[in-house]
Short mmCIF file of C-alpha atoms in Angstrom, two decimals:
data_model
loop_
_atom_site.label_atom_id
_atom_site.label_comp_id
_atom_site.label_asym_id
_atom_site.label_seq_id
_atom_site.Cartn_x
_atom_site.Cartn_y
_atom_site.Cartn_z
CA MET A 10 0.00 0.00 0.00
CA LYS A 11 1.29 3.41 -0.96
CA THR A 12 1.31 6.19 1.64
CA ILE A 13 0.60 9.72 0.45
CA TYR A 14 1.06 12.75 2.66
CA PHE A 15 -1.17 15.83 2.61
CA LYS A 16 -1.44 19.13 4.45
CA ASN A 17 -4.18 20.51 6.65
CA SER A 18 -5.04 23.40 4.31
CA ASN A 19 -8.36 24.98 3.36
CA ASP A 20 -8.92 22.78 0.32
CA PRO A 21 -9.69 19.09 0.70
CA PRO A 22 -7.49 16.47 -0.92
CA GLU A 23 -8.83 15.24 -4.23
CA VAL A 24 -8.61 11.75 -5.64
CA GLU A 25 -8.53 10.90 -9.34
CA PHE A 26 -8.62 7.82 -11.55
CA LYS A 27 -6.45 8.30 -14.62
CA VAL A 28 -5.63 6.09 -17.59
CA ILE A 29 -2.04 6.91 -18.47
CA ASN A 30 -1.51 4.24 -21.08
CA GLY A 31 -3.74 1.76 -22.90
CA VAL A 32 -6.77 2.12 -25.14
CA VAL A 33 -9.31 0.64 -22.76
CA ALA A 34 -12.86 0.99 -21.53
CA ALA A 35 -12.79 1.12 -17.75
CA SER A 36 -15.50 1.31 -15.13
CA TYR A 37 -14.24 2.08 -11.65
CA THR A 38 -15.19 2.61 -8.04
CA VAL A 39 -13.10 4.60 -5.59
CA ILE A 40 -13.86 3.71 -1.97
CA LEU A 41 -12.85 5.86 0.97
CA TYR A 42 -12.57 3.82 4.19
CA GLU A 43 -12.78 5.16 7.72
CA LYS A 44 -9.48 5.16 9.62
CA ASN A 45 -8.68 1.72 11.08
CA SER A 46 -12.09 0.44 10.03
CA ASN A 47 -13.96 -1.32 7.23
CA ASN A 48 -16.68 1.33 7.37
CA ILE A 49 -17.06 3.16 4.11
CA VAL A 50 -17.10 6.95 4.22
CA ALA A 51 -17.73 7.61 0.54
CA THR A 52 -17.71 5.91 -2.86
CA PHE A 53 -17.15 7.51 -6.24
CA LYS A 54 -18.09 5.76 -9.47
CA GLY A 55 -17.37 6.54 -13.08
CA ASN A 56 -15.92 5.42 -16.37
CA ASN A 57 -13.23 6.74 -18.67
CA LEU A 58 -15.37 6.91 -21.81
CA ASN A 59 -17.52 9.87 -20.93
CA ASP A 60 -16.39 13.48 -20.65
CA GLN A 61 -17.21 13.71 -16.93
CA PRO A 62 -14.23 14.47 -14.68
CA ASP A 63 -12.79 11.48 -12.84
CA ARG A 64 -11.55 13.63 -9.97
CA TYR A 65 -13.41 13.81 -6.65
CA PRO A 66 -12.93 15.99 -3.55
CA LEU A 67 -12.62 14.17 -0.23
CA PRO A 68 -14.58 15.35 2.84
CA LEU A 69 -13.78 18.56 4.71
CA PRO A 70 -12.00 19.53 6.86
CA PRO A 71 -8.93 17.87 5.34
CA SER A 72 -7.82 16.57 8.74
CA VAL A 73 -10.73 14.06 8.87
CA ASN A 74 -9.01 12.14 6.08
CA ASP A 75 -5.89 11.51 8.15
CA GLY A 76 -5.25 7.74 8.30
CA ARG A 77 -8.05 6.88 5.86
CA ILE A 78 -7.52 4.37 3.10
CA ILE A 79 -8.60 4.81 -0.49
CA SER A 80 -9.10 1.79 -2.70
CA LEU A 81 -9.59 1.82 -6.45
CA ILE A 82 -11.31 -1.08 -8.14
CA ALA A 83 -11.32 -0.72 -11.92
CA ASP A 84 -12.79 -3.26 -14.31
CA PHE A 85 -11.56 -2.74 -17.83
CA ARG A 86 -11.18 -4.22 -21.27
CA GLY A 87 -8.80 -3.38 -24.11
CA LEU A 88 -10.41 -1.79 -27.17
CA ASP A 89 -7.52 -1.87 -29.63
CA LEU A 90 -5.51 -5.05 -29.19
CA ASP A 91 -3.51 -4.46 -32.38
CA MET A 92 -2.08 -1.12 -31.31
CA SER A 93 -2.38 -1.02 -27.53
CA LYS A 94 -0.93 -3.88 -25.54
CA LYS A 95 0.06 -2.29 -22.21
CA PHE A 96 -1.94 -0.39 -19.64
CA GLU A 97 -1.01 1.99 -16.88
CA PHE A 98 -3.60 3.32 -14.44
CA ARG A 99 -3.01 5.81 -11.69
CA LEU A 100 -4.80 6.68 -8.51
CA ASN A 101 -3.75 10.30 -8.11
CA VAL A 102 -4.11 12.42 -5.00
CA TYR A 103 -4.10 16.20 -5.29
CA GLN A 104 -4.21 19.04 -2.83
CA ASP A 105 -4.54 22.72 -3.67
CA SER A 106 -4.61 21.57 -7.31
CA GLN A 107 -1.08 20.23 -6.94
CA PRO A 108 -0.13 16.53 -7.12
CA ALA A 109 0.43 15.07 -3.68
CA GLY A 110 1.32 11.59 -4.94
CA PHE A 111 -0.03 8.55 -6.73
CA ASN A 112 -0.17 4.81 -6.83
CA ALA A 113 0.06 3.08 -10.21
CA GLU A 114 -0.52 -0.30 -11.79
CA ILE A 115 1.17 -1.28 -15.03
CA GLY A 116 0.31 -4.44 -16.92
CA THR A 117 -0.53 -6.21 -20.15
CA ILE A 118 -3.87 -5.94 -21.89
CA THR A 119 -5.11 -9.49 -22.39
CA GLY A 120 -8.19 -8.92 -24.54
CA LYS A 121 -10.43 -10.26 -21.78
CA PRO A 122 -12.13 -8.33 -18.97
CA GLN A 123 -9.53 -7.43 -16.34
CA THR A 124 -9.39 -5.86 -12.93
CA SER A 125 -7.02 -3.34 -11.43
CA LEU A 126 -6.85 -2.87 -7.69
CA MET A 127 -4.89 -0.18 -5.89
CA TYR A 128 -4.70 1.19 -2.35
CA VAL A 129 -3.49 4.48 -0.95
CA LYS A 130 -3.16 5.46 2.68
CA LEU A 131 -3.53 9.15 3.48
CA ILE A 132 -1.40 10.65 6.24
CA MET A 133 -1.57 14.29 7.26
CA ASN A 134 1.75 16.08 7.68
CA MET B 25 2.33 11.82 -63.28
CA LYS B 26 5.18 9.60 -62.08
CA LYS B 27 6.56 12.55 -60.15
CA SER B 28 3.21 13.23 -58.47
CA ASN B 29 2.96 9.55 -57.50
CA SER B 30 6.44 9.69 -55.96
CA ILE B 31 5.56 12.80 -53.95
CA LEU B 32 2.41 11.10 -52.71
CA ILE B 33 4.29 7.97 -51.65
CA CYS B 34 6.84 10.14 -49.77
CA CYS B 35 3.98 11.90 -47.97
CA ILE B 36 2.51 8.54 -46.96
CA LEU B 37 5.85 7.30 -45.64
CA PHE B 38 6.36 10.52 -43.69
CA ALA B 39 2.88 10.28 -42.21
CA THR B 40 3.56 6.67 -41.18
CA MET B 41 6.86 7.57 -39.55
CA ASN B 42 5.21 10.47 -37.80
CA SER B 43 2.43 8.30 -36.43
CA TYR B 44 4.89 5.76 -35.04
CA ALA B 45 7.26 8.36 -33.66
CA GLN B 46 4.60 10.04 -31.54
CA VAL B 47 5.12 9.94 -27.83
CA ASN B 48 1.76 9.90 -26.13
CA PRO B 49 2.21 10.22 -22.39
CA GLU B 50 -1.49 9.92 -21.59
CA ILE B 51 -4.36 8.30 -23.41
CA ASP B 52 -7.71 10.00 -23.12
CA THR B 53 -10.19 7.37 -24.24
CA SER B 54 -13.00 9.93 -24.25
CA LEU B 55 -11.43 11.33 -27.44
CA VAL B 56 -12.46 9.87 -30.78
CA LYS B 57 -8.85 9.71 -32.04
CA ASN B 58 -7.99 7.01 -29.52
CA LEU B 59 -10.79 4.66 -30.50
CA THR B 60 -9.75 3.20 -33.82
CA GLN B 61 -10.58 -0.18 -35.31
CA ASN B 62 -8.56 -2.05 -37.86
CA PHE B 63 -11.33 -3.26 -40.12
CA ALA B 64 -10.97 -3.37 -43.90
CA VAL B 65 -10.41 -0.02 -45.56
CA PRO B 66 -13.55 1.01 -47.44
CA ASP B 67 -13.49 1.51 -51.20
CA LEU B 68 -12.60 5.04 -52.24
CA PRO B 69 -15.18 6.81 -54.43
CA ALA B 70 -12.46 8.67 -56.37
CA PHE B 71 -10.79 5.36 -57.17
CA ASN B 72 -13.89 3.41 -58.15
CA ALA B 73 -15.17 6.33 -60.26
CA LEU B 74 -12.07 5.99 -62.48
CA ASP B 75 -13.59 2.77 -63.80
CA VAL B 76 -10.47 0.72 -63.07
CA ALA B 77 -12.30 -2.18 -61.46
CA PRO B 78 -14.85 -4.41 -63.15
CA GLY B 79 -17.53 -4.00 -60.47
CA ASN B 80 -19.48 -0.93 -59.39
CA LEU B 81 -19.87 -1.76 -55.73
CA LEU B 82 -18.58 0.79 -53.25
CA ARG B 83 -17.77 -1.14 -50.15
CA PRO B 84 -18.64 0.49 -46.83
CA SER B 85 -16.49 0.08 -43.74
CA THR B 86 -15.63 1.96 -40.60
CA PRO B 87 -14.08 5.30 -41.66
CA LYS B 88 -10.34 5.85 -41.60
CA GLU B 89 -8.72 9.23 -41.10
CA PHE B 90 -6.47 8.54 -44.08
CA ALA B 91 -6.37 5.85 -46.77
CA VAL B 92 -4.59 5.26 -50.06
CA VAL B 93 -5.48 2.75 -52.75
CA ALA B 94 -3.39 1.81 -55.78
CA GLY B 95 -4.44 -0.37 -58.68
CA ASN B 96 -3.63 -1.30 -62.29
CA PHE B 97 -0.40 -3.06 -61.47
CA TYR B 98 -0.31 -4.92 -64.76
CA GLY B 99 1.55 -3.61 -67.83
CA GLY B 100 1.32 -6.37 -70.39
CA ASN B 101 2.85 -9.37 -68.66
CA THR B 102 4.79 -7.46 -66.02
CA ILE B 103 3.98 -5.72 -62.78
CA ILE B 104 4.46 -1.97 -63.07
CA ILE B 105 4.11 1.20 -61.03
CA PRO B 106 0.36 1.55 -60.47
CA LYS B 107 -1.43 3.61 -63.08
CA SER B 108 -4.26 4.58 -60.79
CA LEU B 109 -3.97 6.00 -57.32
CA ALA B 110 -6.44 7.58 -54.92
CA VAL B 111 -6.22 9.16 -51.50
CA GLU B 112 -9.06 9.63 -49.04
CA VAL B 113 -9.04 11.76 -45.92
CA SER B 114 -11.58 12.49 -43.22
CA PRO B 115 -11.00 16.25 -42.92
CA ILE B 116 -13.14 16.75 -39.83
CA LEU B 117 -11.71 13.77 -37.96
CA ILE B 118 -8.19 14.96 -38.77
CA THR B 119 -8.64 18.67 -37.97
CA LYS B 120 -10.57 18.01 -34.75
CA SER B 121 -8.46 15.01 -33.86
CA LYS B 122 -7.05 16.48 -30.65
CA SER B 123 -10.35 17.68 -29.19
CA LEU B 124 -13.25 15.70 -30.63
CA THR B 125 -14.91 13.77 -27.85
CA ILE B 126 -16.95 10.63 -28.28
CA GLN B 127 -20.01 12.48 -26.97
CA ASP B 128 -19.68 15.13 -29.71
CA TYR B 129 -19.08 12.46 -32.34
CA GLN B 130 -22.18 10.56 -31.28
CA LYS B 131 -24.40 13.61 -31.86
CA CYS B 132 -23.81 13.50 -35.63
CA PRO B 133 -21.57 10.65 -36.84
CA ALA B 134 -22.57 11.16 -40.49
CA PHE B 135 -21.09 14.68 -40.37
CA TYR B 136 -17.83 13.63 -38.72
CA ASN B 137 -17.51 10.65 -41.05
CA LEU B 138 -17.54 12.85 -44.14
CA ARG B 139 -14.59 11.88 -46.35
CA ILE B 140 -13.04 13.45 -49.42
CA SER B 141 -11.07 11.46 -51.94
CA VAL B 142 -8.95 12.41 -54.93
CA GLY B 143 -7.80 9.94 -57.56
CA THR B 144 -5.86 9.94 -60.81
CA LEU B 145 -5.54 7.57 -63.72
CA ARG B 146 -3.42 7.64 -66.84
CA ASP B 147 -3.89 5.26 -69.72
CA SER B 148 -1.50 3.97 -72.39
CA THR B 149 -2.13 7.03 -74.61
CA ASN B 150 -1.11 9.30 -71.72
CA ALA B 151 -4.67 10.56 -71.39
CA SER B 152 -5.49 11.37 -67.79
CA LYS B 153 -8.50 11.28 -65.55
CA ILE B 154 -8.94 12.96 -62.22
CA ALA B 155 -11.71 12.15 -59.78
CA ILE B 156 -12.98 13.91 -56.69
CA GLY B 157 -15.22 11.95 -54.35
CA LEU B 158 -17.35 12.71 -51.34
CA ARG B 159 -18.83 10.08 -49.05
CA THR B 160 -20.33 9.60 -45.67
CA THR B 161 -21.56 6.76 -43.51
CA ILE B 162 -25.23 7.09 -42.59
CA PHE B 163 -24.99 4.40 -39.92
CA ASP B 164 -22.34 1.92 -38.85
CA HIS B 165 -23.19 -0.62 -36.19
CA GLY B 166 -19.60 -1.89 -36.18
CA ASP B 167 -18.15 1.45 -35.12
CA ILE B 168 -17.01 1.14 -31.50
CA LYS B 169 -17.61 4.89 -31.10
CA TYR B 170 -21.34 4.44 -31.63
CA LYS B 171 -23.38 4.98 -28.50
CA SER B 172 -25.05 1.57 -28.58
CA ASN B 173 -21.68 -0.21 -28.86
CA LEU B 174 -19.96 1.76 -26.14
CA ASP B 175 -23.02 1.44 -23.91
CA THR B 176 -22.78 -2.35 -24.25
CA VAL B 177 -19.15 -2.31 -23.15
CA VAL B 178 -19.67 0.21 -20.35
CA LYS B 179 -22.78 -1.53 -18.99
CA PHE B 180 -20.94 -4.84 -18.83
CA LEU B 181 -17.96 -3.30 -17.06
CA GLU B 182 -20.22 -1.37 -14.67
CA LYS B 183 -22.07 -4.54 -13.70
CA ARG B 184 -18.80 -6.39 -13.26
CA ASN B 185 -17.42 -3.55 -11.16
CA ASN B 186 -20.59 -3.22 -9.07
CA GLY B 187 -20.64 -6.96 -8.37
CA ARG B 188 -17.02 -6.90 -7.31
CA VAL B 189 -17.46 -3.85 -5.06
CA GLU B 190 -20.60 -5.32 -3.48
CA TYR B 191 -18.83 -8.57 -2.73
CA ILE B 192 -15.82 -6.82 -1.25
CA THR B 193 -17.83 -4.46 0.93
CA LYS B 194 -20.24 -7.17 2.14
CA ASN B 195 -17.63 -9.76 2.93
CA LEU B 196 -15.03 -7.28 4.11
CA LYS B 197 -12.36 -9.35 2.44
CA THR B 198 -9.14 -8.35 0.83
CA PRO B 199 -10.12 -8.87 -2.77
CA GLY B 200 -6.72 -9.57 -4.29
CA ASP B 201 -6.44 -13.32 -3.74
CA ASP B 202 -10.03 -14.25 -3.00
CA ALA B 203 -10.71 -17.45 -4.93
CA GLU B 204 -14.49 -17.15 -4.62
CA LEU B 205 -14.44 -13.68 -6.13
CA LYS B 206 -12.25 -14.84 -9.00
CA LYS B 207 -14.71 -17.69 -9.66
CA LEU B 208 -17.66 -15.29 -9.67
CA SER B 209 -15.87 -12.99 -12.12
CA SER B 210 -14.92 -15.78 -14.50
CA GLU B 211 -18.49 -17.12 -14.55
CA TYR B 212 -19.81 -13.63 -15.24
CA ASP B 213 -17.19 -12.99 -17.94
CA ALA B 214 -18.05 -16.23 -19.69
CA LEU B 215 -21.64 -15.03 -20.11
CA PHE B 216 -20.68 -11.76 -21.76
CA ASN B 217 -17.30 -12.29 -23.37
CA ASP B 218 -18.69 -13.39 -26.70
CA THR B 219 -20.89 -10.31 -27.03
CA LEU B 220 -18.10 -8.06 -25.86
CA ASN B 221 -15.57 -9.56 -28.25
CA TYR B 222 -17.97 -9.11 -31.12
CA VAL B 223 -18.60 -5.46 -30.31
CA VAL B 224 -14.95 -4.59 -29.79
CA GLU B 225 -13.09 -6.72 -32.32
CA LYS B 226 -15.29 -8.55 -34.73
CA GLY B 227 -17.66 -5.87 -35.98
CA TRP B 228 -16.19 -5.98 -39.48
CA ASN B 229 -19.41 -7.49 -40.81
CA ALA B 230 -21.83 -5.28 -38.88
CA ALA B 231 -24.67 -3.40 -40.59
CA ARG B 232 -23.56 -0.22 -42.34
CA LEU B 233 -24.92 2.19 -44.93
CA ASP B 234 -22.69 4.43 -47.02
CA VAL B 235 -23.59 6.99 -49.68
CA ALA B 236 -21.06 8.61 -52.01
CA LEU B 237 -20.71 10.89 -54.99
CA ALA B 238 -17.76 11.32 -57.35
CA TYR B 239 -16.98 13.68 -60.20
CA VAL B 240 -14.55 12.57 -62.90
CA GLY B 241 -12.80 14.92 -65.29
CA ALA B 242 -10.81 13.68 -68.28
CA SER B 243 -7.98 15.29 -70.18
CA PRO B 244 -6.38 14.08 -73.44
CA ASP B 245 -3.01 14.89 -71.90
CA SER B 246 -1.73 15.65 -68.40
CA THR B 247 -2.53 19.40 -68.42
CA ALA B 248 -5.24 20.65 -66.13
CA LYS B 249 -6.65 23.25 -68.53
CA ASN B 250 -7.91 20.53 -70.89
CA ILE B 251 -9.94 18.71 -68.26
CA ARG B 252 -13.55 18.16 -69.31
CA PHE B 253 -16.49 16.54 -67.57
CA SER B 254 -16.38 12.79 -67.93
CA SER B 255 -18.84 11.34 -65.42
CA LEU B 256 -20.75 11.82 -62.20
CA THR B 257 -21.35 8.71 -60.09
CA PHE B 258 -23.64 8.10 -57.15
CA TRP B 259 -23.36 5.03 -54.90
CA SER B 260 -25.32 3.68 -52.04
CA THR B 261 -24.34 0.44 -50.34
CA LEU B 262 -26.00 -1.39 -47.50
CA ALA B 263 -23.97 -3.96 -45.57
CA LEU B 264 -25.73 -6.62 -43.52
CA PRO B 265 -24.19 -9.30 -41.30
CA ILE B 266 -24.58 -13.00 -42.16
CA LYS B 267 -24.22 -14.59 -38.74
CA ARG B 268 -20.76 -13.95 -37.20
CA ASN B 269 -18.52 -14.73 -40.17
CA GLY B 270 -20.27 -13.36 -43.22
CA GLN B 271 -21.45 -10.11 -44.71
CA LEU B 272 -23.83 -9.26 -47.53
CA LEU B 273 -23.39 -6.03 -49.48
CA ILE B 274 -26.29 -4.72 -51.56
CA GLY B 275 -25.33 -1.82 -53.79
CA PHE B 276 -26.83 0.75 -56.09
CA CYS B 277 -24.75 2.73 -58.57
CA LEU B 278 -25.89 5.38 -61.04
CA ILE B 279 -23.41 6.91 -63.47
CA ASN B 280 -24.06 9.89 -65.69
CA SER B 281 -21.35 10.12 -68.31
CA GLY B 282 -20.66 11.83 -71.60
CA SER B 283 -20.07 15.34 -72.79
CA THR B 284 -21.94 18.63 -72.48
CA ASP B 285 -24.18 17.99 -75.48
CA LYS B 286 -24.93 14.30 -74.92
CA SER B 287 -24.97 12.30 -71.73
CA TYR B 288 -25.74 8.67 -70.89
CA THR B 289 -26.84 6.83 -67.82
CA THR B 290 -25.44 3.59 -66.50
CA LEU B 291 -27.27 1.70 -63.78
CA SER B 292 -25.61 -1.06 -61.76
CA LEU B 293 -27.07 -3.28 -59.08
CA PRO B 294 -24.18 -5.17 -57.45
CA VAL B 295 -24.37 -7.74 -54.66
CA ARG B 296 -21.37 -9.20 -52.82
CA ALA B 297 -21.13 -11.80 -50.06
CA TYR B 298 -18.05 -12.10 -47.82
CA PHE B 299 -17.15 -15.13 -45.74
CA GLY B 300 -14.23 -15.36 -43.34
CA ASN B 301 -12.84 -13.19 -40.59
CA ASN B 302 -11.51 -9.66 -40.34
CA GLY B 303 -8.00 -10.60 -41.51
CA LEU B 304 -8.84 -12.98 -44.36
CA LYS B 305 -12.03 -13.33 -46.27
CA GLY B 306 -13.25 -14.55 -49.61
CA PHE B 307 -16.12 -13.10 -51.57
CA LEU B 308 -18.55 -13.88 -54.34
CA GLU B 309 -19.94 -11.00 -56.34
CA GLY B 310 -22.69 -10.58 -58.89
CA GLN B 311 -23.74 -7.45 -60.74
CA TYR B 312 -26.35 -6.42 -63.27
CA THR B 313 -25.59 -3.36 -65.40
CA TYR B 314 -27.62 -1.46 -67.96
CA LYS B 315 -25.67 0.94 -70.18
CA GLN B 316 -27.76 3.51 -72.00
CA SER B 317 -24.86 4.53 -74.25
CA ASP B 318 -24.90 1.25 -76.19
CA GLN B 319 -28.23 -0.06 -74.86
CA THR B 320 -26.60 -3.15 -73.38
CA ASN B 321 -27.53 -5.42 -70.49
CA GLN B 322 -24.55 -6.96 -68.75
CA ALA B 323 -23.94 -9.35 -65.88
CA LEU B 324 -20.72 -9.74 -63.94
CA VAL B 325 -19.83 -12.68 -61.72
CA SER B 326 -16.55 -12.75 -59.84
CA LEU B 327 -14.72 -14.42 -56.99
CA GLY B 328 -12.11 -12.76 -54.85
CA CYS B 329 -10.32 -12.53 -51.56
CA GLU B 330 -9.09 -9.87 -49.21
CA TYR B 331 -6.13 -10.22 -46.88
CA LYS B 332 -4.71 -8.02 -44.15
CA LEU B 333 -0.98 -8.04 -44.94
CA THR B 334 -0.08 -5.84 -41.98
CA ASN B 335 -1.96 -3.50 -39.66
CA SER B 336 -1.70 -0.85 -42.36
CA VAL B 337 -1.77 -2.70 -45.69
CA TRP B 338 -4.62 -4.69 -47.22
CA ALA B 339 -4.54 -6.56 -50.52
CA GLN B 340 -7.57 -7.44 -52.59
CA PHE B 341 -7.77 -9.68 -55.64
CA SER B 342 -10.73 -10.69 -57.73
CA ALA B 343 -11.32 -12.43 -61.05
CA GLY B 344 -14.51 -13.11 -62.94
CA MET B 345 -16.44 -12.96 -66.13
CA ASN B 346 -18.55 -10.22 -67.64
CA ARG B 347 -21.36 -11.28 -69.97
CA ASN B 348 -22.96 -8.89 -72.43
CA PHE B 349 -26.44 -10.23 -73.16
CA THR B 350 -27.12 -7.75 -75.94
CA ASP B 351 -24.35 -8.89 -78.30
CA ASN B 352 -23.78 -12.26 -76.59
CA THR B 353 -20.11 -11.69 -75.83
CA SER B 354 -18.14 -12.50 -72.69
CA ASN B 355 -14.83 -11.34 -71.35
CA LEU B 356 -12.70 -12.22 -68.35
CA THR B 357 -11.99 -9.57 -65.72
CA SER B 358 -9.45 -9.26 -62.93
CA ASP B 359 -8.56 -6.68 -60.32
CA PHE B 360 -5.70 -6.40 -57.86
CA ARG B 361 -5.32 -3.50 -55.50
CA LEU B 362 -3.28 -2.53 -52.48
CA ILE B 363 -4.94 -0.38 -49.86
CA TYR B 364 -2.97 1.51 -47.28
CA THR B 365 -4.11 3.25 -44.14
CA ILE B 366 -2.31 4.70 -41.15
CA PRO B 367 -2.79 2.25 -38.29
CA GLY B 368 -3.96 3.60 -34.97
CA LYS B 369 -4.36 7.32 -34.53
CA LEU B 370 -2.81 10.26 -36.33
#
């Protein structure tokens, strides 16, 4: 699990699903877990084929997110197996519109439905 | 003409190199340019209007941003530099390539699929023809960018994702190595994989409808000032799937040809059936033609095949017989052409 540090500023941290490489259709869910618990604070759902932003603000004040875990579950499928054979997805965290860090998964597009799973732990500086 | 062909070939090579040399740090799949499919390159109106092939069918397929077709490779008994060459571009797809989203594209695909082609032909007497073609695709069920196709893919992935999230949150398990979850996913995938594969990869034989128009000018030499009207051709072709491995094309072609004082109409009703897969397929073609100029009724029957040599080059060969029922004569026909397109995105 990747640890990402953020500040206690006015703006909340934001989390984003991003396809860096790979021509794929992806449907994803970002889950925000309570600190040291399996209780879910928030879920964010989307896909990469529409023009809606895939970036979501976390709850305010920023300090409530200290110690929380974010998981990304993305189900995807390659759309151009001739030209696009590798994928790279990122779970980005931003604060004050600046990157705070990310976790990434890189792999091979198989031509079958696939799943990407990533975790990030948020720690306040 | 040889010089212009050489310049064109250089441009194609440069465009290919450019497309491969691109470094694309991020892929935004909501943009049309990133959703390409490597189905057969459609026939180019400006090429077919030059009357270099025996048939009058204009084959529809998913639009390409750029395509080149070359034909007439025979010079007596030897293979020569092609005498006919045509280029087709999708001006709107190319100019809006960096910003056109799938949502915009879906509002009016026929507009974005508008393509312009230019073709040239020189014969043994050095007479030249130039053709300008315009075509669009009215509907294309094999185009992954179509709303119904993308909705199928997205709905499947959403259901898969929802099922996975529900299982994880209910069972409070770490999902990575959970055998039960993997089993559930594989059972679910097995139900939908066939449909999904067909939508994403095997839509080469999906239903499509293309319409096209081409103007041909002829010149007794290679100078532009001597170009005169030669013909105006209209095509409409409907493609229908025959199960998963076949396709039926039903065409209509009307040609108005002649000079300013006298013009003639030619009507063709071609039908072609493909069998095979996206990379290799054979076809059987039949065509009825009525030519007003010499009041003849003709029928063409031919067999052919199409092969994907590489991701960017397709070859097509056909041979058949044309029967003229008015004067009871027959002649053999053949056609070989190479079709080039830039693979992937520009």
